[in-house]
Coordinates of C-alpha atoms in Angstrom, one line a residue:
Chain A
X594 CA 78.9 74.9 88.0
X595 CA 75.4 75.8 86.6
X596 CA 74.4 79.4 86.2
X597 CA 70.8 78.3 86.1
X598 CA 71.0 76.8 89.5
X599 CA 72.4 79.8 91.1
X600 CA 70.2 82.6 89.3
X601 CA 66.6 80.8 89.6
X602 CA 63.7 82.9 88.1
X603 CA 62.5 83.2 91.7
X604 CA 65.8 85.1 92.6
X605 CA 65.6 87.5 89.6
X606 CA 61.8 88.2 90.3
X607 CA 62.6 89.2 94.0
X608 CA 65.5 91.6 92.8
X609 CA 63.2 93.3 90.3
X610 CA 60.2 93.5 92.7
X611 CA 61.7 93.6 96.2
X612 CA 59.2 93.1 99.0
X613 CA 59.1 95.4 102.0
X614 CA 61.7 97.8 100.3
X615 CA 62.4 101.0 102.4
X616 CA 62.7 102.1 105.8
X617 CA 60.3 102.2 108.6
X618 CA 60.1 105.7 109.9
X619 CA 59.9 105.0 113.7
X620 CA 61.8 101.5 113.9
X621 CA 62.2 100.0 117.3
X622 CA 65.4 98.2 115.8
X623 CA 67.6 98.9 112.9
X624 CA 71.2 98.0 111.6
X625 CA 73.1 98.5 108.5
X626 CA 75.7 96.3 107.0
X627 CA 78.3 96.5 104.4
X628 CA 80.3 94.1 102.3
X629 CA 83.6 96.2 101.5
X630 CA 84.6 93.8 98.8
X631 CA 81.8 94.5 96.4
X632 CA 80.1 97.8 97.8
X633 CA 77.0 96.0 98.9
X634 CA 74.9 97.7 101.6
X635 CA 71.8 96.4 103.3
X636 CA 69.9 98.4 105.9
X637 CA 67.0 96.6 108.1
X638 CA 64.4 98.2 110.2
X639 CA 62.0 96.5 112.4
X640 CA 58.9 97.0 114.5
X641 CA 58.9 94.9 117.6
X642 CA 56.0 94.1 119.9
X643 CA 58.0 94.3 123.3
X644 CA 55.7 91.8 125.4
X645 CA 55.6 88.9 122.9
X646 CA 59.0 90.1 121.1
X647 CA 57.2 89.6 118.0
X648 CA 58.0 91.2 114.5
X649 CA 55.2 93.3 113.7
X650 CA 57.0 95.3 110.8
X651 CA 60.1 94.8 108.6
X652 CA 61.7 96.7 105.9
X653 CA 65.2 96.5 104.1
X654 CA 66.8 98.8 101.5
X655 CA 70.1 99.1 100.2
X656 CA 72.0 98.1 97.0
X657 CA 73.9 95.1 95.8
X658 CA 73.8 92.2 93.5
X659 CA 70.8 90.1 92.7
X660 CA 71.8 87.4 95.2
X661 CA 72.0 90.1 98.0
X662 CA 68.9 91.7 97.2
X663 CA 66.8 88.8 96.7
X664 CA 68.0 87.2 99.8
X665 CA 67.1 90.4 101.7
X666 CA 63.7 90.5 100.1
X667 CA 62.9 86.9 100.7
X668 CA 64.2 87.3 104.4
X669 CA 61.6 89.9 105.1
X670 CA 58.8 87.6 103.8
X671 CA 60.3 84.7 105.9
X672 CA 60.4 86.5 109.3
X673 CA 56.8 88.1 109.0
X674 CA 54.9 87.8 112.3
X675 CA 57.6 85.5 114.0
X676 CA 58.9 86.1 117.6
X677 CA 62.5 87.0 118.0
X678 CA 63.5 83.4 119.1
X679 CA 62.0 82.0 115.7
X680 CA 63.5 84.5 113.9
X681 CA 67.1 83.7 115.2
X682 CA 66.4 80.1 114.6
X683 CA 65.7 80.9 111.0
X684 CA 68.8 83.0 110.5
X685 CA 70.8 79.9 111.8
X686 CA 68.9 77.5 109.6
X687 CA 69.8 79.9 106.6
X688 CA 73.3 79.9 107.6
X689 CA 73.5 76.2 107.6
X690 CA 71.8 76.3 104.1
X691 CA 74.6 78.5 102.9
X692 CA 77.2 75.9 104.0
X693 CA 75.7 73.3 101.9
X694 CA 74.2 71.5 104.8
X695 CA 70.7 70.4 105.6
X696 CA 69.0 73.6 107.2
X697 CA 69.2 73.1 111.1
X698 CA 65.6 74.2 111.5
X699 CA 62.5 75.4 109.6
X700 CA 62.9 77.6 106.5
X701 CA 60.2 78.8 103.9
X702 CA 59.9 77.3 100.5
X703 CA 61.0 80.4 98.6
X704 CA 64.2 80.6 100.6
X705 CA 65.3 77.2 99.3
X706 CA 65.7 78.9 95.9
X707 CA 68.9 80.3 97.2
X708 CA 70.5 77.1 98.1
X709 CA 72.4 76.9 94.8
X710 CA 74.4 79.8 96.3
X711 CA 76.2 77.4 98.4
X712 CA 77.9 75.8 95.4
X713 CA 79.5 79.4 94.7
X714 CA 81.7 80.1 97.6
X715 CA 82.5 83.6 96.8
X716 CA 78.9 84.6 96.5
X717 CA 77.8 83.2 99.9
X718 CA 78.5 86.5 101.6
X719 CA 76.3 88.1 99.4
X720 CA 73.4 86.1 100.5
X721 CA 74.4 86.2 104.0
X722 CA 74.6 90.1 104.2
X723 CA 71.0 90.8 105.1
X724 CA 70.8 88.0 107.5
X725 CA 73.9 89.0 109.4
X726 CA 72.4 92.6 109.4
X727 CA 69.0 91.1 110.8
X728 CA 70.9 89.5 113.7
X729 CA 72.8 92.7 114.4
X730 CA 69.4 94.6 114.7
X731 CA 68.0 91.9 117.0
X732 CA 71.0 91.7 119.3
X733 CA 71.1 95.6 119.5
X734 CA 67.5 95.5 120.4
X735 CA 67.9 92.9 123.1
X736 CA 70.8 94.7 124.6
X737 CA 69.1 98.1 124.8
X738 CA 66.0 96.5 126.2
X739 CA 67.9 94.8 128.8
X740 CA 69.8 98.1 129.8
X741 CA 66.3 99.9 129.6
X742 CA 65.2 97.4 132.2
X743 CA 67.9 97.4 134.5
X744 CA 67.8 101.1 134.3
X745 CA 64.2 101.3 135.1
X746 CA 64.7 98.8 138.1
X747 CA 67.3 101.0 139.4
X748 CA 65.1 103.9 139.0
X749 CA 62.6 102.1 140.7
X750 CA 64.5 101.0 143.6
X751 CA 65.7 104.5 144.1
X752 CA 62.2 105.6 144.2
X753 CA 61.3 103.1 146.7
Chain B
X177 CA 108.5 102.2 63.7
X178 CA 112.2 101.7 63.5
X179 CA 112.1 97.9 62.9
X180 CA 111.8 96.2 59.6
X181 CA 108.8 94.0 58.9
X182 CA 110.3 91.0 58.9
X183 CA 111.9 91.8 62.5
X184 CA 108.4 92.7 63.8
X185 CA 106.9 89.5 62.5
X186 CA 108.9 87.4 64.7
X187 CA 107.1 88.9 67.6
X188 CA 103.4 87.6 68.1
X189 CA 100.8 87.4 70.7
X190 CA 101.1 83.6 70.6
X191 CA 104.9 83.7 71.2
X192 CA 104.5 86.0 74.1
X193 CA 101.7 83.9 75.5
X194 CA 103.7 80.8 75.6
X195 CA 106.0 82.3 78.2
X196 CA 103.0 82.6 80.6
X197 CA 102.0 78.9 81.7
X198 CA 98.8 79.9 83.4
X199 CA 97.2 81.2 80.2
X200 CA 96.9 77.7 79.0
X201 CA 94.9 76.7 82.0
X202 CA 91.4 75.3 81.2
X203 CA 88.6 77.0 83.2
X204 CA 85.6 74.7 82.5
X205 CA 84.2 75.4 78.8
X206 CA 87.4 77.4 77.5
X207 CA 91.0 78.3 78.5
X208 CA 91.5 81.0 80.9
X209 CA 90.7 84.4 79.4
X210 CA 92.4 86.7 82.0
X211 CA 91.0 90.2 82.0
X212 CA 92.1 91.2 85.5
X213 CA 95.6 92.4 84.9
X214 CA 95.1 95.7 86.7
X215 CA 94.6 93.7 89.9
X216 CA 97.8 91.5 89.3
X217 CA 99.7 90.5 86.1
X218 CA 100.4 86.8 85.4
X219 CA 104.0 85.7 85.7
X220 CA 106.3 84.5 83.0
X221 CA 107.7 81.2 83.6
X222 CA 111.3 82.6 83.8
X223 CA 110.4 84.8 86.7
X224 CA 109.1 82.0 88.8
X225 CA 112.2 79.7 87.5
X226 CA 114.5 82.6 88.8
X227 CA 113.0 82.9 92.1
X228 CA 113.0 78.9 92.7
X229 CA 116.6 78.8 91.6
X230 CA 117.8 81.4 94.0
X231 CA 115.8 79.9 96.6
X232 CA 117.2 76.3 96.0
X233 CA 120.9 77.4 95.1
X234 CA 121.8 80.7 96.6
X235 CA 119.4 81.5 99.5
X236 CA 121.0 83.6 102.4
X237 CA 120.4 86.7 104.3
X238 CA 121.6 89.9 102.9
X239 CA 124.3 92.3 104.3
X240 CA 124.5 90.1 107.4
X241 CA 127.5 87.8 107.1
X242 CA 130.8 87.2 105.7
X243 CA 130.3 83.9 104.2
X244 CA 130.2 83.2 100.6
X245 CA 126.4 82.3 100.2
X246 CA 125.5 85.5 102.0
X247 CA 128.0 87.6 99.8
X248 CA 126.3 86.0 96.8
X249 CA 122.7 86.5 97.9
X250 CA 123.7 90.4 98.7
X251 CA 125.4 90.7 95.3
X252 CA 122.3 89.5 93.5
X253 CA 120.0 91.6 95.6
X254 CA 121.9 94.8 95.1
X255 CA 122.1 93.9 91.3
X256 CA 118.2 93.7 91.3
X257 CA 118.2 97.1 92.8
X258 CA 120.6 98.4 90.2
X259 CA 118.5 96.7 87.3
X260 CA 115.1 98.4 88.7
X261 CA 116.8 101.7 89.1
X262 CA 118.2 101.7 85.8
X263 CA 114.8 100.7 84.0
X264 CA 113.1 103.7 86.0
X265 CA 115.4 105.9 84.6
X266 CA 117.2 106.7 88.0
X267 CA 120.7 107.8 88.1
X268 CA 121.5 106.8 91.8
X269 CA 120.3 103.3 92.9
X270 CA 120.7 104.4 96.4
X271 CA 117.5 106.5 96.0
X272 CA 115.5 103.3 95.5
X273 CA 114.2 101.6 98.6
X274 CA 112.5 98.1 98.5
X275 CA 109.3 98.0 100.1
X276 CA 106.4 95.5 100.7
X277 CA 104.6 97.2 98.0
X278 CA 103.3 100.6 96.6
X279 CA 100.9 101.0 99.5
X280 CA 103.8 100.7 102.0
X281 CA 105.9 103.3 100.1
X282 CA 103.1 105.7 100.2
X283 CA 102.6 105.3 103.9
X284 CA 106.3 105.7 104.3
X285 CA 106.3 109.2 102.7
X286 CA 103.1 110.1 104.3
X287 CA 104.3 109.1 108.0
X288 CA 107.8 110.2 107.9
X289 CA 108.2 113.2 105.2
X290 CA 104.6 114.2 105.6
X291 CA 104.6 114.1 109.5
X292 CA 108.0 115.7 109.8
X293 CA 107.8 118.4 107.1
X294 CA 104.2 119.5 106.7
X295 CA 102.8 122.4 108.7
X296 CA 99.3 123.3 109.6
X297 CA 97.7 125.1 106.9
X298 CA 99.5 123.6 104.1
X299 CA 97.8 121.7 101.3
X300 CA 97.7 118.2 99.7
X301 CA 96.4 117.7 96.2
X302 CA 95.2 114.3 95.2
X303 CA 92.9 113.5 92.4
X304 CA 89.4 111.9 92.4
X305 CA 91.0 109.0 90.5
X306 CA 93.2 107.8 93.3
X307 CA 92.8 104.4 94.5
X308 CA 92.7 104.0 98.4
X309 CA 96.4 103.4 98.7
X310 CA 97.0 107.1 97.4
X311 CA 94.0 108.7 99.1
X312 CA 93.4 107.4 102.6
X313 CA 97.3 107.9 103.9
X314 CA 97.0 111.7 102.8
X315 CA 93.5 111.9 104.1
X316 CA 94.5 110.8 107.5
X317 CA 97.8 112.8 107.6
X318 CA 95.7 115.8 106.7
X319 CA 93.4 115.1 109.6
X320 CA 96.1 114.6 112.1
X321 CA 98.4 117.7 111.0
X322 CA 95.2 119.9 109.9
X323 CA 96.3 120.3 106.5
X324 CA 94.0 121.0 103.7
X325 CA 93.0 118.1 101.4
X326 CA 92.3 119.3 97.9
X327 CA 90.6 116.7 95.8
X328 CA 91.2 117.4 92.0
X329 CA 87.9 116.6 90.2
X330 CA 87.7 114.7 86.7
X331 CA 86.0 115.8 83.6
X332 CA 83.1 113.9 82.2
X333 CA 85.3 111.1 80.8
X334 CA 87.2 110.7 84.3
X335 CA 90.3 112.6 82.9
X336 CA 92.5 114.9 84.8
X337 CA 92.4 118.3 82.9
X338 CA 95.4 120.6 83.5
X339 CA 93.4 123.5 83.9
X340 CA 91.6 121.9 86.9
X341 CA 94.9 121.3 88.7
X342 CA 96.1 124.8 87.7
X343 CA 92.9 126.3 89.8
X344 CA 94.0 124.3 92.8
X345 CA 97.8 125.4 93.0
X346 CA 98.7 127.9 95.4
X347 CA 101.4 129.1 97.8
X348 CA 100.2 126.7 100.2
X349 CA 100.5 123.6 98.1
X350 CA 102.8 121.3 99.6
X351 CA 102.4 117.8 97.9
X352 CA 100.5 116.8 94.6
X353 CA 100.0 113.0 94.9
X354 CA 98.6 111.5 91.6
X355 CA 98.3 108.2 89.8
X356 CA 100.1 107.9 86.6
X357 CA 97.4 105.6 85.1
X358 CA 94.2 105.1 86.8
X359 CA 93.5 101.5 87.8
X360 CA 89.7 102.1 87.4
X361 CA 89.2 104.5 84.3
X362 CA 92.2 103.5 82.4
X363 CA 92.9 107.1 81.9
X364 CA 96.5 108.3 81.5
X365 CA 97.4 111.3 83.5
X366 CA 99.0 113.9 81.3
X367 CA 101.9 114.1 83.5
X368 CA 104.0 115.9 80.5
X369 CA 101.6 118.9 80.9
X370 CA 100.9 118.8 84.6
X371 CA 104.4 118.6 86.0
X372 CA 105.7 122.0 84.4
X373 CA 102.6 123.7 85.6
X374 CA 103.3 122.5 89.2
X375 CA 107.0 123.4 89.0
X376 CA 106.0 126.9 87.5
X377 CA 103.4 127.9 90.3
X378 CA 104.5 126.0 93.4
X379 CA 107.6 124.6 95.1
X380 CA 105.1 121.6 96.1
X381 CA 106.8 118.1 96.0
X382 CA 105.3 115.7 93.3
X383 CA 104.4 112.1 94.2
X384 CA 103.5 109.6 91.4
X385 CA 101.9 106.3 92.0
X386 CA 103.3 104.4 88.8
X387 CA 101.7 101.0 90.0
X388 CA 99.6 100.6 86.7
X389 CA 102.0 102.5 84.4
X390 CA 105.2 100.8 85.2
X391 CA 104.9 98.2 82.6
X392 CA 104.1 100.6 79.8
X393 CA 106.4 103.4 80.8
X394 CA 110.2 102.8 80.5
X395 CA 112.7 105.0 82.0
X396 CA 109.8 106.9 83.8
X397 CA 111.9 109.2 85.6
X398 CA 113.8 110.7 82.5
X399 CA 110.2 111.6 81.2
X400 CA 108.7 112.9 84.4
X401 CA 111.1 114.7 86.9
X402 CA 109.1 113.9 90.2
X403 CA 110.2 114.0 93.7
X404 CA 108.8 110.6 94.6
X405 CA 107.8 107.5 92.5
X406 CA 106.2 104.3 93.9
X407 CA 105.2 100.9 92.3
X408 CA 104.7 97.3 92.9
X409 CA 106.3 94.3 91.3
X410 CA 103.4 92.0 90.9
X411 CA 101.7 94.6 88.5
X412 CA 104.2 93.8 85.8
X413 CA 104.7 90.1 86.4
X414 CA 107.2 90.0 89.3
X415 CA 106.4 88.1 92.7
X416 CA 103.7 89.8 95.2
X417 CA 105.3 91.1 98.6
X418 CA 107.6 93.9 97.0
X419 CA 107.4 97.2 95.7
X420 CA 109.6 100.5 95.8
X421 CA 109.8 103.8 96.8
X422 CA 112.1 106.0 94.7
X423 CA 112.9 109.5 96.3
X424 CA 115.3 112.4 95.5
X425 CA 118.3 111.9 97.7
X426 CA 118.1 115.2 99.7
X427 CA 114.5 114.4 100.5
X428 CA 115.2 110.6 101.8
X429 CA 118.4 111.7 103.7
X430 CA 116.2 114.4 105.7
X431 CA 113.4 111.9 106.4
X432 CA 113.4 110.0 109.6
X433 CA 113.3 106.3 109.2
X434 CA 109.8 104.5 108.8
X435 CA 110.5 101.5 110.7
X436 CA 113.0 100.6 113.4
X437 CA 115.1 97.5 113.7
X438 CA 118.1 95.6 112.1
X439 CA 119.5 96.4 108.9
X440 CA 118.6 100.1 109.2
X441 CA 120.9 101.0 112.0
X442 CA 124.5 101.8 111.9
X443 CA 125.2 102.0 115.7
X444 CA 123.0 101.1 118.5
X445 CA 124.0 102.3 121.9
X446 CA 121.8 101.8 125.1
X447 CA 119.9 105.1 125.0
X448 CA 120.1 106.0 121.3
X449 CA 121.0 104.7 117.9
X450 CA 122.3 106.2 114.5
X451 CA 120.8 105.2 111.2
X452 CA 122.4 103.8 108.2
X453 CA 122.6 105.5 105.1
X454 CA 119.9 105.6 102.4
X455 CA 118.4 103.2 101.1
X456 CA 119.2 100.9 104.3
X457 CA 117.6 103.4 106.7
X458 CA 114.3 102.6 105.2
X459 CA 114.8 98.7 104.8
X460 CA 114.4 97.8 108.4
X461 CA 114.5 93.8 108.9
X462 CA 114.9 91.3 106.2
X463 CA 114.0 92.7 102.8
X464 CA 112.1 90.3 100.1
X465 CA 115.2 89.0 98.8
X466 CA 114.2 86.3 96.2
X467 CA 111.3 88.5 95.2
X468 CA 113.6 91.3 94.3
X469 CA 116.0 88.9 92.2
X470 CA 112.9 87.7 90.5
X471 CA 112.0 91.3 89.7
X472 CA 115.1 91.8 88.1
X473 CA 114.5 88.8 86.0
X474 CA 111.1 90.2 85.0
X475 CA 112.7 93.5 84.0
X476 CA 114.9 91.5 81.7
X477 CA 112.2 89.5 80.3
X478 CA 110.4 92.7 79.2
X479 CA 113.3 94.4 77.9
X480 CA 113.7 91.4 75.5
X481 CA 110.4 92.0 74.0
X482 CA 110.0 94.4 71.1
X483 CA 108.5 97.6 72.3
X484 CA 107.2 98.7 69.1
X485 CA 105.5 95.6 68.7
X486 CA 104.1 95.5 72.4
X487 CA 102.8 99.1 71.8
X488 CA 101.2 98.6 68.6
X489 CA 99.6 95.5 69.9
X490 CA 98.3 97.4 73.0
X491 CA 96.8 100.0 70.9
X492 CA 95.2 97.6 68.6
X493 CA 93.6 95.9 71.6
X494 CA 92.3 99.1 73.1
X495 CA 90.7 100.3 69.6
X496 CA 89.1 96.8 69.2
X497 CA 87.6 96.9 72.9
X498 CA 86.3 100.5 72.5
X499 CA 84.7 99.6 69.3
X500 CA 83.1 96.3 70.7
X501 CA 81.9 97.9 73.8
X502 CA 80.1 100.4 71.7
X503 CA 77.9 97.9 70.4
X504 CA 76.5 97.2 73.9
X505 CA 73.9 99.9 74.1
X506 CA 73.0 99.2 77.8
X507 CA 76.7 99.8 78.8
X508 CA 78.1 102.9 80.3
X509 CA 82.0 103.4 80.4
X510 CA 83.5 105.1 83.5
X511 CA 86.3 106.7 81.7
X512 CA 87.8 108.1 78.5
X513 CA 86.2 107.0 75.2
X514 CA 89.1 107.6 72.9
X515 CA 91.9 105.4 72.5
X516 CA 94.6 107.9 72.7
X517 CA 93.7 108.9 76.3
X518 CA 93.6 105.6 77.7
X519 CA 94.9 102.4 78.7
X520 CA 92.9 99.2 77.9
X521 CA 91.4 99.1 81.5
X522 CA 87.6 99.5 81.3
X523 CA 85.4 100.1 84.0
X524 CA 81.7 99.9 83.0
X525 CA 78.2 99.3 84.2
X526 CA 75.5 97.6 82.8
X527 CA 72.0 98.9 83.3
X528 CA 69.9 96.5 85.3
X529 CA 72.8 94.2 86.0
X530 CA 74.9 94.3 89.1
X531 CA 78.8 94.0 88.6
X532 CA 79.0 91.1 90.7
X533 CA 76.4 89.1 88.9
X534 CA 78.3 89.9 85.7
X535 CA 81.5 88.7 87.1
X536 CA 79.9 85.3 88.2
X537 CA 78.4 84.9 84.9
X538 CA 81.7 85.5 82.8
X539 CA 83.5 83.5 85.4
X540 CA 81.3 80.5 84.4
X541 CA 82.8 80.9 80.7
X542 CA 86.4 81.1 82.1
X543 CA 86.6 84.9 81.7
X544 CA 88.0 86.7 84.8
X545 CA 87.1 90.2 85.3
X546 CA 86.6 92.2 88.5
X547 CA 83.5 93.7 89.8
X548 CA 83.3 96.1 93.0
X549 CA 84.7 99.7 93.5
X550 CA 88.4 98.5 92.7
X551 CA 89.6 100.2 95.9
X552 CA 88.2 103.5 94.5
X553 CA 85.2 104.3 96.4
X554 CA 85.4 108.2 96.3
X555 CA 85.7 107.8 92.7
X556 CA 82.6 105.7 92.2
X557 CA 80.6 107.9 94.3
X558 CA 81.6 111.2 92.5
X559 CA 80.9 109.6 88.9
X560 CA 77.5 108.1 90.1
X561 CA 78.5 104.4 90.0
X562 CA 77.8 102.3 93.0
X563 CA 80.5 100.0 91.7
X564 CA 81.5 98.6 88.4
X565 CA 82.8 95.7 86.4
X566 CA 86.3 96.1 85.3
X567 CA 88.1 94.3 82.5
X568 CA 91.9 95.2 82.1
X569 CA 94.0 93.9 79.5
X570 CA 97.8 93.7 78.8
X571 CA 100.1 92.7 76.1
X572 CA 99.5 88.9 76.3
X573 CA 95.7 89.5 75.7
X574 CA 94.3 88.7 72.0
X575 CA 91.7 90.6 70.0
X576 CA 89.8 87.2 70.0
X577 CA 89.6 87.5 73.8
X578 CA 87.9 91.0 73.5
X579 CA 85.4 89.4 71.2
X580 CA 84.8 86.5 73.5
X581 CA 84.4 88.9 76.5
X582 CA 81.9 91.2 74.8
X583 CA 79.9 88.3 73.4
X584 CA 79.8 87.0 76.8
X585 CA 78.7 90.4 78.2
X586 CA 75.8 90.6 75.8
X587 CA 74.8 87.1 76.6
X588 CA 74.8 88.1 80.3
X589 CA 72.6 90.9 79.7
X590 CA 70.1 88.5 77.9
X591 CA 70.3 86.1 80.9
X592 CA 69.9 88.6 83.7
X593 CA 67.1 90.7 82.2
X594 CA 65.0 87.6 80.9
X595 CA 62.2 88.5 83.3
X596 CA 62.1 92.2 82.4
X597 CA 59.3 93.3 80.6

């Protein structure tokens, strides 16, 4: 196994200067994920435009190894301006990349720097943490939107 | 040292290593450098052979049947119990209960003695250095029974100071549960000083988690008169899946059973049952038989080594590691900085490099260390470490391995900080 393949310069660069690092003050969706084995933690916060279900703001913060932090940082660049269906498709593509497969859909060029992780089974979880967290945040947003809408329509019908 | 030089010379680390086949395994560029002994110790060939021999020749369930094979298995199993009791310095082998591990032993005491005997308002003291197995069971017991959990804080080098314990003791203290040797910091708990203080000031019971210390302290109970002692076999080279709870007879007899089923009953009626005496009351179901017998063999193996040589070698390893680690300026040790207070288990952080990345880097060179919180999150939080990397050494490690490890550590710092300004 080659360490250079795993720890590409781009990964270390993202770790040292993470993009979109922090929390969005009034986030529409957020989630936190932990890896109890190594103590890694990632928090994701999103601004979502509800009509087109588009990401209009994204941030992450947390602590973890270089793979975990670089993956989170790259992910925030990857999803910029996408709608939620596109975001979910990227999450799936990234998962397939981590299985050592050809990505199931589109993925940005930077993300491919993480493909070496697939050769290190114990580290795949590190790379996936932020993506799992992102999926959680989106799922929760969809759920609460659904219940809000049913709540509203019940309220409407009552009003009528 | 009581031995003649010529006698000591016949013991060597090469000879000891030859008993552990895994140490010859190639891990890519070099042979395995195993520095994760605090997680589990490697097994001597003899221990594995003994378990295999029992399984292939004498296997039967114990205490169950009158046929010869069962009688033989029972004899061997009980002989292992006596062997372990003897090595712990216990006089009565009935006070020794085989469990799945130290974790189960602690949970057993919390769920039976703790649930039964402790009253609202009483206090349980644990130290900041406890791993989760000696932390969470007491934390949850305290929540359920409305007891007060007192956490004994450590000094700047993560050591327990007797004066700090003294400050926490009072007439409500019902239990003091401490590790004998921290799996994170390597600090030796000064039990020789602490126990008289606890006895003088309270009637609290003392439980000691000896997981890490068991291999290094023989006849533990003779040196440290406690009420409960727990440990795990695999931390000293026995198989996994077996540990023990030792308790004073009167305490064990007063405790209700932990699990119910076969082996632990004397009579079962339709509406009620009566329990067996100790230790069987606490050994519901079929016990880990072959593991116990292999553990007995493991104890014999260590007895045959020369203690003076082992202790001198361990001291040399500790001093060497401290000296070499000092050369790495980016490194911060979570634990005592002097050899006399510690065992060669070193947890540390390296500025700018995450422990998990260090583990991967060292692994690529065949060096096995651990990264994470080592099942001790409250300790890491308090000492300002998110997590740490840990190298834990034992008798079969060599000074050359210490050097290889520290060199690889220096290399990894250059590797991960190559883009740093």
